[in-house]
Amino acid sequence: MSVLKLKNTYSKRLEVFQPLDPHGQRVTMYTCGPTVYNYVHIGNFRSFLFADILRRTLERNGYEVRQVMNITDVGHMTEDHLADAGGEDKLAVAARKLGSDPFKVALHFEQAFAQDARALRLKVYQGGEAGDPALHPRATRHIPEMLHAIQKLLEQGFAYVVDSGEVYFEVGKFPEYGRLSGKVIDELEAGARVGVRDEKRDPRDFALWKVDAKHLMQWDPHSEKGWDPQDWKRYRELLPEGADKRIRAGFPGWHIECSAMSRAHLGHTIDIHTGGEDNIFPHHECEIAQSYGAYRTCVHGPHGAPDEGSQRKTFARYWVHGRFLLVNNRKMSKRDGTFFTVKDLLDPRREGRAELAAELEKLGFAGGRVPASVLRFALIANQYTQPMNFSLESLAAARAGVERIQTRYDRLREAVGDSADTSGVASDRVLELVNRAETEFDDALNDNLNTPNALAAVFKAVGELNSMELGPAEAREALRLMEAFDEVLDVLDRTERSGVVTREQAQAWLDPQTLRAKADLLKHWAEAPDREALWERIEAGQLPAFEELAPVESLDAAMIELFVAIRQNARKARDFKLADAVRDDLKRRGVNLEDTPQGFRWVRA
RNA sequence: GGUGGCGUAGCCAAGUGGUUAGGCAACGGUUUGCAAAACCGUCAUACGCGGGUUCGAAUCCCGCCGCCACCUCCA
């Protein structure tokens, strides 16, 4: 198997990934998460999804990954936001609904985000472990850690307090500032841009602690008032003397949260730090500077020089950044109607975007809704190092792709059947195909997460399997391959969503005796309005008429089989109008029916 | 102005010196009562433009053109 290579923003080179863990087993990963003062959009999710693909690729490589994705809930909500409730701004609307408690507003959007994250199958939000709050740390619950870091920075001479009670990081004290982004900020030019009454010593200096009375979230480092009791207790433990007396009540600067939280939950050194390309500067540049100043982490990683030998350890060893998503080759814009939240696409009508729903319907999306798996596929279908040009048409292509894979998966499941019989041997032809396809898939992902090539391997395998007749043992191997693909892609519906009805099974319903025996299977009889009459008919060995069953809404496998039998009966009588009506009716209830040489196949949409 | 990046067939998107990437769409065929799915075929001797290096260039070099993002809180 190939080795994983990643483009490290720090070195600007493709590097072989090697975890810090001496046993080469555990990997720590920090993903810059969402700011929860609005609903997250698909551009945000492109970034989170590439991190998810990275995490799953690491797992395919046998690593045990601990991925932390923070929640930035120290927002920019001020009194102005609450006062101005007339606009379209969702923050204002939410604030009005939820009252003036900024924590409630943040929680509202955080929960909305978690919902989207689960829908789009971010692994950090799935499974039992996902309930661990340490995996999704909130900035507002790490004020003690941040003040601790700020105090360290002051003590070690990397920061200064100004008259207003704010704290700034002094960039001049850190010569490596700018190395990640490659930005050399010309002091003269920067100086020209600086505000008149700025208290900063150097225009490049950035805020660690801010003071602004208009902000709703406030913490006073010198008084318990307004603090979460647990946080206050932890703060007193971390800083028994309290923070510098000159620091006034306020709130943390943007960058310090990630330095503090990654250290709190992943330790001194993290293997991988991910984010969007806009994070490179200034956010990550500042994190490096702060972590160096506060925790004595060094700047560059082990690439060439092992961390173990160094007294000062690296803050983050691999910096991996995703490019922006564009819509119609521009940055998303509300004005141009090219701004999409995840919720907008999953259910446009619910979000009040009827026009969008209509457009999606035109592209063949039932109800104008985009299935989450399709959105996920669309957002991972090109390599994270390339800008993604998103369009509604790309969603239609994604849907076709997902359906192609899903159809193959469903049929393999049918071919395997439910027999626990694991005897039988797959032919070399199939074994070779499976091994080769899996290698190609992993090789592509290991090559800096080249998802287009990984998908090419998937589609190649699907195409080859489509043109083969597979025995149960072979289908089992092929199914395992599809499941291996899906460990990373995670776009398949793994529920029992399809079934086959043979001609013989359909025929059996026409036999009076069998019909009576099958009556018990029809659990949903109760839904039929005239069930007594129906029952009598069955007892008499007569197949019910299609019209009688039309009101039955929820279908199980037995009910579907009955519909198939009714349709087949009509087909035999060459009553194609009725036959098509039955098929259309099943479709209306979300069941697609297909004819096959052996009989019939049904698939839940 | 500074920095980084992109331009590959109708659309999306790999490939970065030498044998078909792949997907989607469209069209034709096989199959079907009609569909669906699947298969086969076509669109496809594609690589922004102009030079150069080379036996050979989408790939390397030079020069243009067009587009995009970032440059203090937007993933």
Short mmCIF file of C-alpha atoms (C1' of nucleotides) in Angstrom, two decimals, chain A residues 43-44 47 193 203-204 210 254 276 278-279 323-325 329-331 386 404 411 450 452-453 456 466 567 571 576 580 583 595, chain B residues 1-6 12-15 21-25 33-39 67-75:
data_model
loop_
_atom_site.label_atom_id
_atom_site.label_comp_id
_atom_site.label_asym_id
_atom_site.label_seq_id
_atom_site.Cartn_x
_atom_site.Cartn_y
_atom_site.Cartn_z
CA GLY A 43 -18.40 26.78 1.34
CA ASN A 44 -17.86 26.17 5.04
CA SER A 47 -13.74 22.82 4.09
CA ARG A 193 -3.25 51.84 6.66
CA PRO A 203 0.28 47.83 13.00
CA ARG A 204 0.82 44.11 12.56
CA LYS A 210 -10.52 43.03 23.51
CA TRP A 254 -10.24 35.59 17.61
CA GLY A 276 -9.88 27.03 4.78
CA ASP A 278 -8.42 32.20 4.27
CA ASN A 279 -7.28 30.89 7.64
CA ARG A 323 -9.33 26.10 -1.36
CA PHE A 324 -12.50 28.12 -1.55
CA LEU A 325 -15.70 27.06 -3.12
CA ASN A 329 -16.71 31.29 -10.65
CA ARG A 330 -17.29 33.97 -8.04
CA LYS A 331 -17.32 34.03 -4.32
CA GLN A 386 -8.29 23.17 -6.33
CA ARG A 404 -24.81 4.70 -10.08
CA ARG A 411 -27.77 -5.26 -6.47
CA ASN A 450 -7.00 13.06 -4.90
CA PRO A 452 -11.35 12.64 -8.50
CA ASN A 453 -8.93 9.80 -9.09
CA ALA A 456 -12.47 7.20 -11.10
CA ASN A 466 -21.98 -4.19 -13.92
CA ARG A 567 -49.47 -5.40 -11.79
CA ARG A 571 -49.68 -7.26 -17.66
CA PHE A 576 -50.93 -1.99 -19.60
CA ASP A 580 -48.55 1.41 -15.46
CA ARG A 583 -46.13 1.31 -11.08
CA ASP A 595 -38.66 -5.33 -14.57
"C1'" G B 1 0.13 47.57 -5.53
"C1'" G B 2 1.79 42.68 -3.08
"C1'" U B 3 1.05 37.20 -2.71
"C1'" G B 4 -0.89 32.65 -4.40
"C1'" G B 5 -3.62 30.01 -8.03
"C1'" C B 6 -6.39 28.68 -12.41
"C1'" C B 12 -17.43 18.95 -14.10
"C1'" A B 13 -12.57 17.12 -13.46
"C1'" A B 14 -7.64 13.83 -13.29
"C1'" G B 15 -3.06 13.70 -15.73
"C1'" A B 21 -8.31 8.97 -16.87
"C1'" G B 22 -13.18 9.16 -14.92
"C1'" G B 23 -18.09 11.17 -14.26
"C1'" C B 24 -22.35 13.97 -16.09
"C1'" A B 25 -25.25 15.54 -20.33
"C1'" G B 33 -45.69 -3.86 -23.82
"C1'" C B 34 -43.78 1.04 -22.24
"C1'" A B 35 -40.22 2.32 -18.81
"C1'" A B 36 -36.10 1.84 -15.45
"C1'" A B 37 -31.39 -0.16 -14.73
"C1'" A B 38 -27.39 -2.20 -17.39
"C1'" C B 39 -24.28 -2.95 -21.60
"C1'" C B 67 -10.24 34.57 -14.98
"C1'" C B 68 -10.16 33.89 -9.55
"C1'" A B 69 -8.84 34.24 -4.46
"C1'" C B 70 -6.11 36.37 -0.35
"C1'" C B 71 -3.62 40.88 1.78
"C1'" U B 72 -6.34 41.80 10.17
"C1'" C B 73 -11.37 38.39 12.36
"C1'" C B 74 -15.00 35.38 5.58
"C1'" A B 75 -13.98 27.85 5.56
#
